[in-house]
Amino acid sequence: LDDHNLSEEQKCSERGIVPYPLYAAVDSNKVDDVTKKTHSDAWFEFTPHEAGFFDPGAFVDVTLLGSMFENGELKTPKEEKKLTYLR
């Protein structure tokens, strides 16, 4: 597996070497068991620049993904996650 940071894809997509990647994931715990529909806060999106949830509208710089925030303020920075972790 290619074990690099997602932020490393910024330069390739900015120079037009590759298309801009948009990744999405669904929290399987937020899928209705009966209807199989997802709740609005189940969708998680990440790109080479940012990652987060549209509902409640919380996005962070992708290099800070996994860090601890309080009221929008960075409290405990963590090392950037590898792309293989996000898959």
Coordinates of N, CA and C in Angstrom, one line a residue:
L1 N 0.8 -1.2 0.0 CA 0.0 0.0 0.0 C 0.9 1.2 0.0
D2 N 0.4 2.3 -0.6 CA 1.0 3.6 -0.7 C 0.8 4.3 0.6
D3 N 1.9 4.4 1.4 CA 1.8 5.0 2.8 C 2.3 6.4 2.8
H4 N 1.5 7.3 2.3 CA 1.9 8.7 2.4 C 0.8 9.5 3.0
N5 N 1.1 10.8 3.3 CA 0.1 11.7 3.9 C -0.8 12.3 2.8
L6 N -2.1 12.5 3.1 CA -3.0 13.0 2.2 C -2.6 14.4 1.7
S7 N -2.0 15.2 2.6 CA -1.6 16.5 2.3 C -0.5 16.6 1.2
E8 N 0.2 15.4 1.0 CA 1.2 15.3 0.0 C 0.6 15.4 -1.4
E9 N -0.7 15.1 -1.5 CA -1.3 15.2 -2.8 C -1.7 16.6 -3.3
Q10 N -1.5 17.6 -2.4 CA -1.8 19.0 -2.7 C -1.0 19.4 -4.0
K11 N 0.3 19.2 -4.0 CA 1.1 19.8 -5.1 C 0.8 19.1 -6.4
C12 N 0.5 17.8 -6.4 CA 0.2 17.1 -7.7 C -1.1 17.6 -8.3
S13 N -2.1 17.8 -7.4 CA -3.4 18.3 -8.0 C -3.3 19.7 -8.3
E14 N -2.6 20.5 -7.6 CA -2.5 22.0 -7.9 C -1.8 22.2 -9.2
R15 N -0.8 21.3 -9.6 CA -0.1 21.5 -10.8 C -0.8 20.8 -12.0
G16 N -1.9 20.1 -11.7 CA -2.7 19.5 -12.8 C -2.2 18.1 -13.2
I17 N -1.3 17.6 -12.4 CA -0.7 16.3 -12.7 C -1.8 15.2 -12.6
V18 N -2.6 15.3 -11.5 CA -3.7 14.4 -11.3 C -4.9 15.2 -11.0
P19 N -6.1 14.6 -11.2 CA -7.4 15.3 -10.8 C -7.4 15.5 -9.3
Y20 N -8.1 16.5 -8.9 CA -8.3 16.8 -7.4 C -9.1 15.7 -6.8
P21 N -8.5 15.0 -5.8 CA -9.2 13.9 -5.2 C -10.2 14.4 -4.1
L22 N -11.4 13.9 -4.1 CA -12.4 14.1 -3.1 C -12.8 12.7 -2.5
Y23 N -12.5 12.5 -1.3 CA -12.8 11.2 -0.7 C -14.0 11.4 0.3
A24 N -14.8 10.4 0.4 CA -16.0 10.4 1.3 C -16.1 9.0 2.0
A25 N -16.5 9.1 3.2 CA -16.7 7.9 4.0 C -18.1 8.0 4.8
V26 N -18.7 6.9 5.0 CA -19.9 6.9 5.8 C -19.8 6.2 7.1
D27 N -20.2 6.8 8.2 CA -20.2 6.1 9.5 C -21.3 5.1 9.5
S28 N -21.0 3.8 9.4 CA -22.0 2.8 9.4 C -22.9 2.7 10.6
N29 N -22.5 3.3 11.7 CA -23.3 3.4 12.9 C -24.5 4.4 12.7
K30 N -24.4 5.2 11.6 CA -25.4 6.2 11.4 C -26.3 5.9 10.2
V31 N -26.3 4.6 9.8 CA -27.2 4.2 8.8 C -28.4 3.5 9.4
D32 N -29.6 4.0 9.0 CA -30.8 3.4 9.5 C -31.0 1.9 9.2
D33 N -31.1 1.1 10.1 CA -31.2 -0.4 9.9 C -32.3 -0.8 9.0
V34 N -33.4 -0.1 9.1 CA -34.7 -0.5 8.4 C -34.7 0.1 7.0
T35 N -34.5 1.4 6.9 CA -34.5 2.1 5.6 C -33.2 2.1 4.8
K36 N -32.1 1.8 5.5 CA -30.8 1.8 4.9 C -30.4 3.2 4.5
K37 N -31.1 4.3 4.9 CA -30.7 5.7 4.6 C -29.7 6.2 5.6
T38 N -28.9 7.1 5.2 CA -27.9 7.7 6.1 C -28.5 9.0 6.7
H39 N -28.0 9.3 7.9 CA -28.3 10.5 8.5 C -27.4 11.6 8.0
S40 N -27.7 12.8 8.0 CA -26.9 13.9 7.4 C -25.5 14.0 8.0
D41 N -25.4 13.6 9.3 CA -24.1 13.7 9.9 C -23.2 12.4 9.8
A42 N -23.7 11.5 8.9 CA -22.9 10.3 8.7 C -21.8 10.4 7.7
W43 N -21.9 11.4 6.8 CA -21.0 11.6 5.8 C -19.7 12.4 6.2
F44 N -18.6 11.8 6.0 CA -17.3 12.4 6.3 C -16.5 12.6 5.0
E45 N -16.0 13.8 4.8 CA -15.3 14.1 3.5 C -13.9 14.5 3.8
F46 N -13.0 14.1 3.0 CA -11.6 14.6 3.1 C -10.9 14.8 1.8
T47 N -10.1 15.8 1.7 CA -9.4 16.2 0.5 C -7.9 16.4 0.9
P48 N -7.1 16.8 0.0 CA -5.7 17.1 0.3 C -5.6 18.3 1.2
H49 N -6.6 19.1 1.3 CA -6.6 20.4 2.1 C -7.3 20.3 3.4
E50 N -8.5 19.7 3.4 CA -9.3 19.7 4.6 C -10.1 18.4 4.8
A51 N -10.6 18.2 6.0 CA -11.4 17.0 6.3 C -12.5 17.4 7.3
G52 N -13.6 16.8 7.2 CA -14.6 17.0 8.2 C -16.0 16.6 7.8
F53 N -17.0 17.1 8.6 CA -18.4 16.8 8.4 C -19.2 18.0 8.0
F54 N -20.1 17.9 7.0 CA -20.9 19.0 6.6 C -21.9 19.3 7.7
D55 N -22.4 18.3 8.3 CA -23.3 18.5 9.4 C -22.6 17.9 10.7
P56 N -22.1 18.7 11.5 CA -22.5 20.1 11.9 C -21.6 21.2 11.3
G57 N -20.9 20.9 10.2 CA -20.1 22.0 9.6 C -18.7 22.1 10.2
A58 N -18.1 21.0 10.6 CA -16.8 21.1 11.2 C -15.8 20.5 10.3
F59 N -14.9 21.4 9.8 CA -13.8 21.0 9.0 C -12.5 21.5 9.6
V60 N -11.4 20.8 9.4 CA -10.1 21.2 9.8 C -9.1 20.9 8.7
D61 N -8.0 21.6 8.8 CA -6.9 21.3 7.9 C -6.5 19.9 8.0
V62 N -6.3 19.2 6.8 CA -6.1 17.8 6.8 C -4.9 17.4 7.7
T63 N -3.9 18.3 7.8 CA -2.7 17.9 8.6 C -3.1 17.9 10.1
L64 N -4.2 18.4 10.5 CA -4.7 18.4 11.9 C -5.7 17.3 12.2
L65 N -6.0 16.5 11.2 CA -7.1 15.5 11.4 C -6.6 14.5 12.6
G66 N -7.5 14.4 13.5 CA -7.2 13.5 14.7 C -6.8 14.3 15.9
S67 N -6.5 15.6 15.7 CA -6.1 16.5 16.8 C -7.3 16.8 17.6
M68 N -7.0 17.3 18.8 CA -8.1 17.6 19.8 C -8.4 19.1 19.7
F69 N -9.7 19.5 19.5 CA -10.1 20.9 19.5 C -11.2 21.1 20.6
E70 N -11.2 22.3 21.0 CA -12.3 22.7 22.0 C -12.8 24.1 21.5
N71 N -14.1 24.2 21.2 CA -14.7 25.4 20.8 C -14.0 26.0 19.6
G72 N -13.5 25.1 18.7 CA -12.8 25.6 17.5 C -11.4 25.9 17.7
E73 N -10.8 25.8 18.9 CA -9.4 26.1 19.1 C -8.6 24.8 19.3
L74 N -7.5 24.7 18.6 CA -6.6 23.6 18.7 C -6.0 23.4 20.1
K75 N -6.3 22.3 20.7 CA -5.8 22.0 22.1 C -4.6 21.1 22.1
T76 N -4.8 20.0 21.4 CA -3.7 18.9 21.4 C -3.5 18.5 19.9
P77 N -2.4 19.0 19.3 CA -2.1 18.6 17.9 C -1.6 17.1 17.9
K78 N -2.0 16.4 16.9 CA -1.6 15.0 16.7 C -0.9 15.0 15.3
E79 N 0.0 13.9 15.1 CA 0.7 13.7 13.9 C -0.4 13.4 12.8
E80 N -0.1 14.0 11.6 CA -1.0 13.8 10.4 C -1.2 12.3 10.2
K81 N -2.4 11.9 9.9 CA -2.7 10.5 9.6 C -2.2 10.2 8.2
K82 N -1.8 8.9 8.0 CA -1.4 8.4 6.7 C -2.6 8.1 5.9
L83 N -2.5 8.2 4.6 CA -3.6 7.9 3.7 C -4.2 6.5 3.9
T84 N -3.3 5.5 4.2 CA -3.7 4.2 4.5 C -4.6 4.1 5.7
Y85 N -4.4 5.0 6.7 CA -5.2 5.0 7.9 C -6.6 5.5 7.5
L86 N -6.7 6.4 6.6 CA -8.0 7.0 6.2 C -8.8 6.0 5.4
R87 N -8.2 5.1 4.7 CA -8.9 4.2 3.9 C -9.6 3.2 4.8

